[in-house]
CSV table of C-alpha atoms and ligand atoms in Angstrom, one decimal:
chain,number,residue,atom,x,y,z
Q,27,MET,CA,0.2,-0.3,0.3
Q,28,GLU,CA,1.3,3.6,-1.2
Q,29,HIS,CA,2.8,5.4,2.4
Q,30,TYR,CA,5.5,7.0,3.0
Q,31,VAL,CA,8.6,5.8,5.0
Q,32,VAL,CA,11.2,8.2,7.4
Q,33,LYS,CA,14.4,8.3,8.9
Q,34,GLY,CA,14.2,10.4,11.7
Q,35,GLY,CA,17.2,11.6,13.3
Q,36,THR,CA,18.0,14.7,11.0
Q,37,PRO,CA,17.3,18.3,11.2
Q,38,LEU,CA,16.4,19.3,7.5
Q,39,VAL,CA,18.5,21.9,6.6
Q,40,GLY,CA,18.6,24.1,3.1
Q,41,GLU,CA,16.1,26.4,1.0
Q,42,VAL,CA,12.0,25.5,0.5
Q,43,GLU,CA,9.9,27.5,-2.4
Q,44,ILE,CA,6.3,27.2,-1.4
Q,45,ALA,CA,3.7,27.4,-4.1
Q,46,GLY,CA,0.4,28.9,-4.2
Q,47,ALA,CA,-2.5,29.0,-1.8
Q,48,LYS,CA,-4.4,25.5,-2.6
Q,49,ASN,CA,-7.7,27.6,-0.9
Q,50,ALA,CA,-7.4,30.7,-3.0
Q,51,ALA,CA,-6.6,28.3,-5.6
Q,52,LEU,CA,-9.8,26.5,-5.5
Q,53,ALA,CA,-12.1,29.6,-4.6
Q,54,ILE,CA,-10.3,31.3,-7.9
Q,55,LEU,CA,-10.6,28.5,-10.4
Q,56,ALA,CA,-14.4,28.3,-9.7
Q,57,ALA,CA,-15.1,32.4,-10.1
Q,58,ALA,CA,-13.0,32.0,-13.6
Q,59,ILE,CA,-16.0,30.3,-14.8
Q,60,MET,CA,-17.5,33.8,-14.4
Q,61,ALA,CA,-16.6,34.6,-17.7
Q,62,ASP,CA,-17.1,34.5,-21.4
Q,63,GLU,CA,-13.7,35.0,-22.5
Q,64,PRO,CA,-10.3,33.4,-21.5
Q,65,VAL,CA,-9.8,33.3,-17.9
Q,66,THR,CA,-5.3,33.0,-16.7
Q,67,VAL,CA,-4.8,31.3,-14.6
Q,68,GLU,CA,-1.6,31.5,-12.0
Q,69,ASN,CA,0.9,29.6,-9.4
Q,70,VAL,CA,-1.8,27.3,-9.1
Q,71,PRO,CA,-0.6,24.1,-6.7
Q,72,ASP,CA,-0.1,21.0,-8.6
Q,73,VAL,CA,-2.2,18.6,-6.1
Q,74,SER,CA,-4.5,17.0,-5.7
Q,75,ASP,CA,-8.0,18.8,-4.9
Q,76,ILE,CA,-6.8,21.1,-7.7
Q,77,ARG,CA,-6.6,18.0,-9.9
Q,78,ALA,CA,-11.0,17.7,-8.3
Q,79,ILE,CA,-12.6,21.1,-9.3
Q,80,VAL,CA,-10.1,21.4,-12.0
Q,81,GLY,CA,-12.2,17.9,-13.4
Q,82,ALA,CA,-15.2,19.5,-12.4
Q,83,ILE,CA,-15.2,23.1,-14.4
Q,84,ALA,CA,-14.1,20.9,-17.4
Q,85,GLU,CA,-17.2,18.3,-16.8
Q,86,ILE,CA,-19.7,21.3,-17.5
Q,87,GLY,CA,-18.2,22.1,-20.7
Q,88,ALA,CA,-15.9,25.1,-20.1
Q,89,GLU,CA,-12.9,25.2,-21.9
Q,90,VAL,CA,-9.7,24.1,-20.1
Q,91,SER,CA,-6.3,23.9,-20.7
Q,92,HIS,CA,-2.9,23.6,-19.3
Q,93,PRO,CA,0.0,25.3,-20.6
Q,94,ASP,CA,2.3,24.1,-18.2
Q,95,ARG,CA,2.4,22.6,-14.1
Q,96,HIS,CA,0.9,25.6,-12.9
Q,97,THR,CA,-1.1,27.3,-15.3
Q,98,TYR,CA,-4.3,26.7,-16.4
Q,99,VAL,CA,-6.6,29.1,-19.3
Q,100,ILE,CA,-10.4,28.4,-18.1
Q,101,ASN,CA,-13.2,29.4,-20.4
Q,102,GLY,CA,-16.6,29.6,-19.1
Q,103,LYS,CA,-17.9,30.3,-22.4
Q,104,THR,CA,-18.7,27.2,-23.5
Q,105,ILE,CA,-20.1,26.0,-20.4
Q,106,ARG,CA,-22.9,23.8,-21.1
Q,107,TYR,CA,-24.7,23.3,-17.7
Q,108,THR,CA,-27.8,20.5,-18.1
Q,109,GLU,CA,-26.7,18.1,-15.6
Q,110,PRO,CA,-25.2,18.5,-11.3
Q,111,VAL,CA,-22.2,19.3,-10.6
Q,112,ASP,CA,-21.4,15.7,-9.4
Q,113,ASN,CA,-19.4,13.2,-8.7
Q,114,ASP,CA,-17.0,11.3,-6.5
Q,115,ALA,CA,-14.5,13.7,-7.0
Q,116,VAL,CA,-16.5,17.1,-6.2
Q,117,ARG,CA,-18.5,15.5,-3.4
Q,118,LYS,CA,-14.9,14.8,-1.6
Q,119,ILE,CA,-13.1,17.7,-1.8
Q,120,ARG,CA,-14.1,21.1,0.5
Q,121,GLY,CA,-14.1,23.6,-1.8
Q,122,SER,CA,-15.7,22.2,-5.1
Q,123,TYR,CA,-19.1,24.6,-3.0
Q,124,TYR,CA,-16.8,26.9,-5.0
Q,125,LEU,CA,-18.9,26.1,-8.1
Q,126,ILE,CA,-22.5,26.8,-6.2
Q,127,GLY,CA,-22.0,30.9,-5.2
Q,128,SER,CA,-19.9,31.0,-8.8
Q,129,LEU,CA,-23.1,29.6,-11.5
Q,130,LEU,CA,-25.8,30.8,-9.0
Q,131,GLY,CA,-24.2,33.9,-9.7
Q,132,LYS,CA,-23.4,33.7,-13.2
Q,133,TYR,CA,-26.6,32.0,-14.3
Q,134,SER,CA,-28.8,33.2,-11.5
Q,135,GLU,CA,-28.8,29.1,-10.5
Q,136,ALA,CA,-26.7,26.4,-9.5
Q,137,GLN,CA,-26.9,22.5,-8.5
Q,138,VAL,CA,-23.9,21.1,-6.5
Q,139,ALA,CA,-23.2,17.8,-4.5
Q,140,LEU,CA,-23.1,18.8,-1.3
Q,141,PRO,CA,-19.3,19.3,-0.3
Q,142,GLY,CA,-16.6,16.9,1.5
Q,143,GLY,CA,-13.5,17.4,2.7
Q,144,CYS,CA,-11.5,16.8,5.6
Q,145,ASN,CA,-13.6,14.9,9.5
Q,146,ILE,CA,-12.2,18.3,11.1
Q,147,GLY,CA,-15.7,18.5,12.3
Q,148,LEU,CA,-20.1,18.8,11.6
Q,149,ARG,CA,-18.5,21.7,9.2
Q,150,PRO,CA,-22.4,22.9,7.9
Q,151,ILE,CA,-22.7,25.5,4.8
Q,152,ASP,CA,-26.0,27.4,6.4
Q,153,GLN,CA,-24.1,30.7,6.8
Q,154,HIS,CA,-23.6,30.3,2.5
Q,155,ILE,CA,-27.2,29.5,2.4
Q,156,LYS,CA,-27.7,31.9,4.8
Q,157,GLY,CA,-25.9,34.4,1.9
Q,158,PHE,CA,-28.1,34.0,-1.2
Q,159,ARG,CA,-30.9,33.0,0.4
Q,160,ALA,CA,-30.0,37.0,1.1
Q,161,LEU,CA,-29.6,37.8,-1.9
Q,162,GLY,CA,-32.7,35.8,-3.5
Q,163,ALA,CA,-31.8,32.5,-4.5
Q,164,VAL,CA,-34.4,29.7,-3.2
Q,165,VAL,CA,-31.8,27.4,-2.1
Q,166,LYS,CA,-32.6,23.7,-0.8
Q,167,ILE,CA,-30.8,20.6,-0.3
Q,168,CYS,CA,-33.0,17.6,-3.0
Q,169,PRO,CA,-31.4,13.9,-3.0
Q,170,PRO,CA,-29.2,12.9,-3.8
Q,171,GLY,CA,-27.1,15.8,-1.2
Q,172,LEU,CA,-27.5,18.5,-4.3
Q,173,VAL,CA,-27.2,21.7,-3.2
Q,174,GLU,CA,-30.5,23.5,-5.8
Q,175,ALA,CA,-29.7,27.1,-5.4
Q,176,ARG,CA,-32.0,29.5,-7.6
Q,177,ALA,CA,-32.5,33.2,-8.4
Q,178,ASP,CA,-35.2,35.2,-11.1
Q,179,GLU,CA,-32.2,37.9,-10.3
Q,180,LEU,CA,-30.8,38.0,-7.5
Q,181,ILE,CA,-30.7,41.1,-5.4
Q,182,GLY,CA,-27.8,42.8,-4.0
Q,183,SER,CA,-28.8,42.5,0.4
Q,184,HIS,CA,-27.1,43.7,3.9
Q,185,ILE,CA,-25.7,40.4,5.2
Q,186,TYR,CA,-24.2,40.2,8.8
Q,187,MET,CA,-22.8,36.8,9.1
Q,188,ASP,CA,-23.3,34.0,12.4
Q,189,VAL,CA,-19.8,33.4,12.1
Q,190,VAL,CA,-17.1,34.3,10.6
Q,191,SER,CA,-16.5,31.9,7.5
Q,192,VAL,CA,-14.1,31.8,4.5
Q,193,GLY,CA,-16.3,29.8,2.9
Q,194,ALA,CA,-19.6,31.4,3.0
Q,195,THR,CA,-17.8,34.5,2.7
Q,196,ILE,CA,-16.2,34.1,-0.3
Q,197,ASN,CA,-19.4,32.1,-1.8
Q,198,ILE,CA,-21.5,35.1,-0.4
Q,199,ILE,CA,-18.8,37.5,-2.8
Q,200,MET,CA,-19.3,35.0,-6.2
Q,201,ALA,CA,-22.7,35.1,-5.5
Q,202,ALA,CA,-22.8,39.1,-5.1
Q,203,VAL,CA,-20.6,40.7,-7.4
Q,204,MET,CA,-23.1,40.5,-10.8
Q,205,ALA,CA,-26.3,41.0,-8.6
Q,206,LYS,CA,-28.6,43.6,-9.4
Q,207,GLY,CA,-27.2,46.8,-6.6
Q,208,ASN,CA,-25.2,46.4,-3.8
Q,209,THR,CA,-24.2,44.0,-0.9
Q,210,ILE,CA,-23.1,44.2,2.2
Q,211,ILE,CA,-21.5,41.5,4.1
Q,212,GLU,CA,-21.0,42.0,7.8
Q,213,ASN,CA,-18.4,40.0,10.0
Q,214,ALA,CA,-16.5,38.4,7.0
Q,215,ALA,CA,-13.9,36.3,7.2
Q,216,LYS,CA,-10.5,38.3,6.5
Q,217,GLU,CA,-8.1,35.2,5.5
Q,218,PRO,CA,-5.7,36.6,3.0
Q,219,HIS,CA,-7.4,33.9,0.2
Q,220,VAL,CA,-10.4,36.0,1.2
Q,221,VAL,CA,-8.4,39.3,-0.4
Q,222,ASP,CA,-7.5,36.9,-3.4
Q,223,LEU,CA,-10.8,36.6,-4.3
Q,224,ALA,CA,-11.3,39.6,-4.6
Q,225,ASN,CA,-8.6,41.6,-6.5
Q,226,PHE,CA,-8.9,38.3,-8.9
Q,227,LEU,CA,-12.8,39.9,-9.6
Q,228,ASN,CA,-12.0,42.4,-9.4
Q,229,SER,CA,-9.3,41.8,-12.5
Q,230,MET,CA,-12.1,40.6,-14.0
Q,231,GLY,CA,-14.0,43.9,-13.7
Q,232,ALA,CA,-15.9,43.5,-10.4
Q,233,ARG,CA,-16.6,45.8,-7.7
Q,234,VAL,CA,-15.8,44.0,-4.6
Q,235,ARG,CA,-13.9,46.3,-1.5
Q,236,GLY,CA,-12.9,46.1,2.1
Q,237,ALA,CA,-11.5,42.2,2.0
Q,238,GLY,CA,-9.8,41.9,4.2
Q,239,THR,CA,-11.4,43.8,6.8
Q,240,ASP,CA,-14.8,42.3,8.1
Q,241,VAL,CA,-16.8,44.6,6.2
Q,242,ILE,CA,-16.9,44.2,2.9
Q,243,ARG,CA,-19.0,45.9,0.2
Q,244,ILE,CA,-20.2,44.6,-3.4
Q,245,LYS,CA,-21.7,47.0,-6.2
Q,246,GLY,CA,-23.4,44.5,-9.0
Q,247,VAL,CA,-21.6,44.8,-12.2
Q,248,ASP,CA,-23.6,43.3,-15.3
Q,249,HIS,CA,-20.7,40.9,-15.8
Q,250,LEU,CA,-17.6,40.5,-16.0
Q,251,HIS,CA,-13.9,39.3,-18.3
Q,252,GLY,CA,-10.9,37.6,-18.5
Q,253,THR,CA,-7.9,38.3,-16.7
Q,254,GLU,CA,-4.6,37.1,-16.2
Q,255,TYR,CA,-4.2,36.2,-12.6
Q,256,SER,CA,-1.1,34.7,-10.1
Q,257,ILE,CA,-2.6,33.1,-6.7
Q,258,ILE,CA,-0.9,34.2,-3.7
Q,259,PRO,CA,1.7,31.6,-1.6
Q,260,ASP,CA,0.3,29.3,0.3
Q,261,GLN,CA,0.3,30.0,3.9
Q,262,ILE,CA,-0.3,26.7,5.3
Q,263,GLU,CA,2.4,25.0,3.4
Q,264,ALA,CA,4.7,27.4,4.5
Q,265,GLY,CA,3.7,27.9,8.3
Q,266,THR,CA,4.4,23.8,7.8
Q,267,TYR,CA,7.5,23.9,6.4
Q,268,MET,CA,8.3,26.6,9.0
Q,269,TYR,CA,7.0,24.3,12.1
Q,270,ALA,CA,8.7,21.0,10.9
Q,271,ALA,CA,12.4,22.7,10.6
Q,272,ALA,CA,11.6,24.4,14.0
Q,273,CYS,CA,10.3,19.7,14.9
Q,274,THR,CA,13.8,18.7,13.6
Q,275,ARG,CA,16.1,21.5,15.2
Q,276,GLY,CA,17.1,22.1,11.9
Q,277,ASP,CA,17.5,25.8,9.6
Q,278,VAL,CA,15.5,26.0,6.5
Q,279,THR,CA,14.7,29.7,4.3
Q,280,ILE,CA,10.6,29.7,3.0
Q,281,THR,CA,10.8,31.6,-0.1
Q,282,ASN,CA,7.9,33.3,-2.5
Q,283,VAL,CA,6.2,33.8,1.2
Q,284,ILE,CA,4.3,36.6,2.2
Q,285,PRO,CA,6.1,37.0,5.6
Q,286,LYS,CA,2.6,39.3,6.7
Q,287,HIS,CA,0.5,36.4,6.3
Q,288,LEU,CA,2.8,34.5,8.3
Q,289,GLU,CA,3.5,36.9,11.2
Q,290,CYS,CA,1.3,35.0,14.1
Q,291,LEU,CA,3.3,31.8,13.0
Q,292,THR,CA,6.1,34.0,13.4
Q,293,ALA,CA,5.3,35.3,16.6
Q,294,LYS,CA,4.9,31.5,18.5
Q,295,LEU,CA,8.3,30.7,17.1
Q,296,THR,CA,9.4,33.4,18.2
Q,297,GLU,CA,7.7,33.5,21.7
Q,298,ILE,CA,8.7,29.2,22.1
Q,299,GLY,CA,12.7,30.3,20.9
Q,300,CYS,CA,13.4,30.1,17.3
Q,301,GLU,CA,15.2,32.9,15.9
Q,302,VAL,CA,13.1,33.2,12.9
Q,303,THR,CA,14.4,36.1,10.3
Q,304,GLU,CA,12.1,38.1,7.1
Q,305,SER,CA,12.3,39.2,4.5
Q,306,ASP,CA,10.7,41.0,1.8
Q,307,ASP,CA,9.8,37.9,0.7
Q,308,SER,CA,11.5,35.3,2.8
Q,309,VAL,CA,11.5,33.6,6.4
Q,310,ARG,CA,14.2,31.3,8.0
Q,311,VAL,CA,13.6,30.0,11.4
Q,312,VAL,CA,16.5,29.0,12.5
Q,313,ALA,CA,16.2,26.0,15.6
Q,314,ALA,CA,18.9,25.5,17.0
Q,315,LYS,CA,17.4,23.8,21.6
Q,316,ARG,CA,15.1,22.8,22.4
Q,317,LEU,CA,12.0,24.8,22.1
Q,318,ASP,CA,10.0,26.1,25.7
Q,319,HIS,CA,6.2,25.9,25.8
Q,320,THR,CA,3.2,28.5,24.8
Q,321,ASN,CA,-0.5,28.4,25.4
Q,322,VAL,CA,-2.3,29.1,22.1
Q,323,LYS,CA,-5.9,29.3,20.8
Q,324,THR,CA,-7.0,28.9,17.1
Q,325,LEU,CA,-8.9,32.3,15.7
Q,326,PRO,CA,-10.2,32.7,12.4
Q,327,TYR,CA,-6.7,35.8,10.8
Q,328,PRO,CA,-5.0,37.3,11.3
Q,329,GLY,CA,-5.1,35.2,14.7
Q,330,PHE,CA,-3.6,31.6,15.1
Q,331,PRO,CA,-5.5,29.6,11.8
Q,332,THR,CA,-7.0,26.2,13.0
Q,333,ASP,CA,-4.7,23.7,9.8
Q,334,MET,CA,-1.3,25.2,11.9
Q,335,GLN,CA,-3.3,22.9,15.1
Q,336,PRO,CA,-1.2,19.9,14.3
Q,337,GLN,CA,1.6,21.2,13.3
Q,338,ILE,CA,2.0,23.5,16.8
Q,339,GLY,CA,1.0,20.0,18.5
Q,340,VAL,CA,3.5,18.1,17.6
Q,341,LEU,CA,5.8,21.1,18.0
Q,342,LEU,CA,4.9,21.5,21.6
Q,343,GLY,CA,4.5,18.2,22.4
Q,344,LEU,CA,8.7,18.1,22.1
Q,345,SER,CA,8.9,21.9,23.3
Q,346,LYS,CA,10.0,21.8,27.5
Q,347,GLY,CA,7.1,21.7,30.0
Q,348,THR,CA,3.4,21.3,29.8
Q,349,SER,CA,1.9,22.8,27.1
Q,350,ILE,CA,-2.1,23.9,26.1
Q,351,VAL,CA,-3.8,24.7,22.7
Q,352,THR,CA,-7.6,24.6,22.1
Q,353,GLU,CA,-8.9,24.6,18.8
Q,354,SER,CA,-12.3,27.2,18.5
Q,355,ILE,CA,-12.9,26.5,14.8
Q,356,PHE,CA,-13.1,22.8,14.2
Q,357,GLU,CA,-14.3,20.3,17.1
Q,358,ASN,CA,-12.9,17.5,14.8
Q,359,ARG,CA,-9.2,18.6,14.9
Q,360,PHE,CA,-7.1,16.1,17.4
Q,361,ARG,CA,-7.3,13.7,16.2
Q,362,TYR,CA,-3.1,13.4,15.0
Q,363,VAL,CA,-2.6,12.9,19.4
Q,364,ASP,CA,-3.7,9.4,19.1
Q,365,GLU,CA,-0.8,8.8,16.5
Q,366,LEU,CA,1.5,11.1,17.8
Q,367,SER,CA,1.3,8.9,21.6
Q,368,LYS,CA,2.5,6.2,19.2
Q,369,MET,CA,5.8,7.7,19.2
Q,370,GLY,CA,5.8,8.8,21.8
Q,371,ALA,CA,4.2,11.9,22.8
Q,372,SER,CA,2.3,13.3,25.9
Q,373,ILE,CA,-0.4,15.1,25.4
Q,374,ARG,CA,-4.0,14.3,26.9
Q,375,VAL,CA,-7.0,15.2,24.9
Q,376,GLU,CA,-10.2,17.3,27.1
Q,377,SER,CA,-13.1,18.5,24.8
Q,378,ASN,CA,-12.2,21.2,22.6
Q,379,THR,CA,-8.4,21.0,24.6
Q,380,ALA,CA,-5.0,19.7,24.7
Q,381,ILE,CA,-2.5,19.3,27.4
Q,382,ILE,CA,0.3,18.8,25.9
Q,383,GLU,CA,3.5,17.6,28.6
Q,384,GLY,CA,6.7,17.8,26.7
Q,385,VAL,CA,9.2,14.8,25.8
Q,386,GLU,CA,12.9,15.1,24.9
Q,387,GLY,CA,12.1,13.1,21.2
Q,388,TYR,CA,9.8,11.0,19.5
Q,389,THR,CA,10.2,7.6,18.5
Q,390,GLY,CA,9.8,6.0,14.4
Q,391,ALA,CA,6.5,4.2,14.8
Q,392,ASN,CA,3.6,3.1,12.0
Q,393,VAL,CA,1.2,5.4,11.9
Q,394,LYS,CA,-2.1,6.1,9.9
Q,395,ALA,CA,-2.6,10.5,8.5
Q,396,PRO,CA,-6.4,11.5,9.9
Q,397,ASP,CA,-6.7,14.7,8.0
Q,398,LEU,CA,-4.7,16.8,5.3
Q,399,ARG,CA,-3.4,18.9,8.3
Q,400,ALA,CA,-2.6,16.8,10.5
Q,401,GLY,CA,-0.5,13.9,8.3
Q,402,ALA,CA,1.7,16.4,6.9
Q,403,ALA,CA,1.7,16.8,10.8
Q,404,LEU,CA,2.5,13.2,12.0
Q,405,VAL,CA,5.0,13.7,8.6
Q,406,ALA,CA,7.4,16.3,10.8
Q,407,ALA,CA,6.8,14.1,13.8
Q,408,ALA,CA,7.9,11.3,12.4
Q,409,LEU,CA,11.0,13.2,10.3
Q,410,SER,CA,12.2,14.5,13.8
Q,411,ALA,CA,11.7,10.9,15.7
Q,412,GLN,CA,14.4,8.4,17.3
Q,413,GLY,CA,13.8,5.3,13.9
Q,414,TYR,CA,12.0,4.7,11.1
Q,415,SER,CA,8.0,5.9,10.7
Q,416,ASP,CA,5.9,4.6,8.2
Q,417,ILE,CA,3.2,7.1,7.3
Q,418,TYR,CA,-0.4,5.4,5.8
Q,419,ASP,CA,-3.5,7.4,4.4
Q,420,ILE,CA,-1.4,9.5,2.4
Q,421,HIS,CA,-3.6,10.7,0.1
Q,422,PHE,CA,-4.7,13.4,2.4
Q,423,ILE,CA,-1.4,14.3,3.0
Q,424,GLU,CA,-1.5,14.7,-1.1
Q,425,ARG,CA,-4.5,16.8,-1.5
Q,426,GLY,CA,-2.9,20.2,-0.6
Q,427,TYR,CA,0.9,19.7,-0.8
Q,428,GLU,CA,2.6,19.6,-3.2
Q,429,ASP,CA,5.6,17.4,-3.7
Q,430,PHE,CA,5.4,17.1,-0.3
Q,431,PRO,CA,8.4,14.4,-0.3
Q,432,GLU,CA,10.8,15.8,-2.7
Q,433,LYS,CA,11.1,18.7,-1.4
Q,434,LEU,CA,11.7,18.3,2.4
Q,435,ARG,CA,14.5,15.8,0.4
Q,436,SER,CA,16.3,18.6,-0.4
Q,437,LEU,CA,16.2,19.7,3.1
Q,438,GLY,CA,18.1,16.4,3.4
Q,439,GLY,CA,14.6,14.5,5.3
Q,440,CYS,CA,14.9,11.0,4.9
Q,441,ILE,CA,11.4,10.6,3.2
Q,442,ALA,CA,10.5,8.6,0.2
Q,443,LYS,CA,7.2,7.5,-1.2
Q,444,VAL,CA,7.2,3.5,-1.2
Q,445,ASP,CA,4.2,1.3,-2.3
Q,446,ASN,CA,5.1,-1.9,-1.2
Q,447,ALA,CA,7.8,-4.0,0.8
Q,448,ASP,CA,10.8,-3.6,-2.1
Q,449,GLU,CA,10.3,-0.7,-2.9
Q,450,GLU,CA,10.4,0.2,1.3
Q,451,ARG,CA,14.0,-1.3,1.7
Q,452,LYS,CA,15.0,0.1,-1.2
Q,453,ALA,CA,14.5,3.1,0.4
Q,454,ILE,CA,16.5,2.3,3.4
Q,455,ASN,CA,19.2,1.0,2.4
Q,456,ARG,CA,19.6,5.1,0.4
Q,457,PHE,CA,18.4,6.4,3.9
Q,458,ASN,CA,21.5,4.9,5.1
Q,459,LEU,CA,24.1,5.4,2.9
Q,460,LYS,CA,23.3,8.8,3.3
Q,461,VAL,CA,24.4,8.8,6.6
Q,462,VAL,CA,27.3,7.0,5.9
Q,463,SER,CA,28.5,8.9,3.4
R,5,UD1,C1,-11.0,27.3,5.2
R,5,UD1,C2,-10.5,26.3,4.3
R,5,UD1,C3,-10.3,25.3,5.5
R,5,UD1,C4,-9.8,25.7,6.7
R,5,UD1,C5,-11.1,26.7,7.4
R,5,UD1,C6,-10.5,27.5,8.2
R,5,UD1,C7,-11.1,26.0,2.3
R,5,UD1,C8,-11.4,25.0,0.3
R,5,UD1,N1,-11.2,25.4,3.1
R,5,UD1,O1,-13.1,25.8,5.3
R,5,UD1,O2,-9.1,24.6,5.1
R,5,UD1,O3,-9.4,25.2,8.5
R,5,UD1,O4,-11.6,27.4,6.1
R,5,UD1,O5,-10.2,28.7,8.4
R,5,UD1,O6,-10.7,27.8,2.2
R,5,UD1,N2,-19.3,27.2,9.7
R,5,UD1,C9,-20.6,27.0,10.4
R,5,UD1,N3,-21.2,27.8,9.1
R,5,UD1,C10,-21.3,27.3,8.0
R,5,UD1,C11,-19.9,28.3,7.5
R,5,UD1,C12,-18.8,27.7,8.4
R,5,UD1,O7,-21.1,27.4,11.4
R,5,UD1,O8,-22.2,28.1,6.5
R,5,UD1,C13,-18.8,26.9,10.7
R,5,UD1,C14,-17.4,26.4,10.9
R,5,UD1,O9,-18.2,24.7,11.9
R,5,UD1,C15,-16.6,26.4,11.7
R,5,UD1,C16,-16.4,27.6,11.2
R,5,UD1,O10,-17.5,28.2,11.1
R,5,UD1,O11,-16.6,25.9,12.9
R,5,UD1,C17,-15.0,28.0,9.9
R,5,UD1,O12,-15.5,27.4,9.1
R,5,UD1,P1,-15.4,27.5,7.9
R,5,UD1,O13,-14.1,29.6,7.5
R,5,UD1,O14,-16.2,28.2,6.8
R,5,UD1,O15,-14.0,26.8,6.7
R,5,UD1,P2,-14.4,26.1,5.6
R,5,UD1,O16,-14.7,26.9,4.5
R,5,UD1,O17,-15.6,25.3,5.6
């Protein structure tokens, strides 16, 4: 069975380049169908979630070309949208719900399968639906798990979000950009990918103001035109390498990043004793010694991201003293703790809080990635551990990390993707040769 084999104990050292932001790309590719002209999207990460949404866009008839690994050209003019957007891939990813907003915004109707995504909590879409209804759509959930939204005409509205939701904010923006009149979204999410989506739509002629603050104002326009746009770097991929560097007591420069988006991650690393140096588009993380404990609570941006909670949990599991991690966004995000315990971590979970007693080091073990980010965090744990680890269910990790083993190997990490015992033996031989030389 496909899995990663890891030999731990080598500090990660060197330079790694970050890909485009997966979550921004999912929204932007969905929004790209809203023009009837070619839209070029660059710096798209080559990960399985992206391939799933691009497949869905092609399936509804949009013209899609892929001139290079990180660029898509999409033209929504050819869409012949008669069947609901529904297949296994659409149901597996979270970002497919952005097709509800973009199709509704463009055609005043959408039928899209309910989204999937990582099993990290209930993940309702009531706020999306509330927004679509406020714009005048009739929204129903029909068997077999389809969201159906229809409007005679979408009309701008004043919408107050009950919870800060990235997905709902983005979906409502897309539904509102071509609605008649003005829309105001209050208590909007402020994540960098909300801003990126707004900038992208504005480059197509939309009038979205205030993205990045909690009040977003949209003036409806008649149509959107073609554009060329480059996606922002992935804040969570960057953070994962920063924290993996710290876990292995390494020295890694992470390039092609926007340091401002990483501030809360940098602040926590500095607080526990790492050296972090920022330059214009890179950050260098040096962790020469065992780090200190701290407390952290996940919050909407600019707070500490829930998508970095497993990574900091793994790091604090190696730090001195007792740390407390509180998960306030998703209720099911500590499933990595049982796996990490197999590596020797000492963590007790009580409700939405993990009480972590730092240990001197982890030991290699066989573990399963419970979801995307937790899987990446377990890889960081394995790279820091004494001995070998096998990490299964890596399809979760491949949803969001481009070339994960390759990038880690370029930093000196002993990690390989293998499919059987023979490949595993060969990989281990290569690791050992490297250590001897
Ligand atoms: C997005 C990201 C995910 C990240 C999360 C929070 C994508 C594809 N996924 O997920 O990686 O972990 O933001 O940064 O971009 N909620 C409701 N009702 C709703 C919508 C959300 O109650 O209609 C709640 C959720 O249960 C959660 C909170 O709001 O407690 C935040 O969720 P949200 O920001 O919507 O997350 P996603 O968009 O699903």
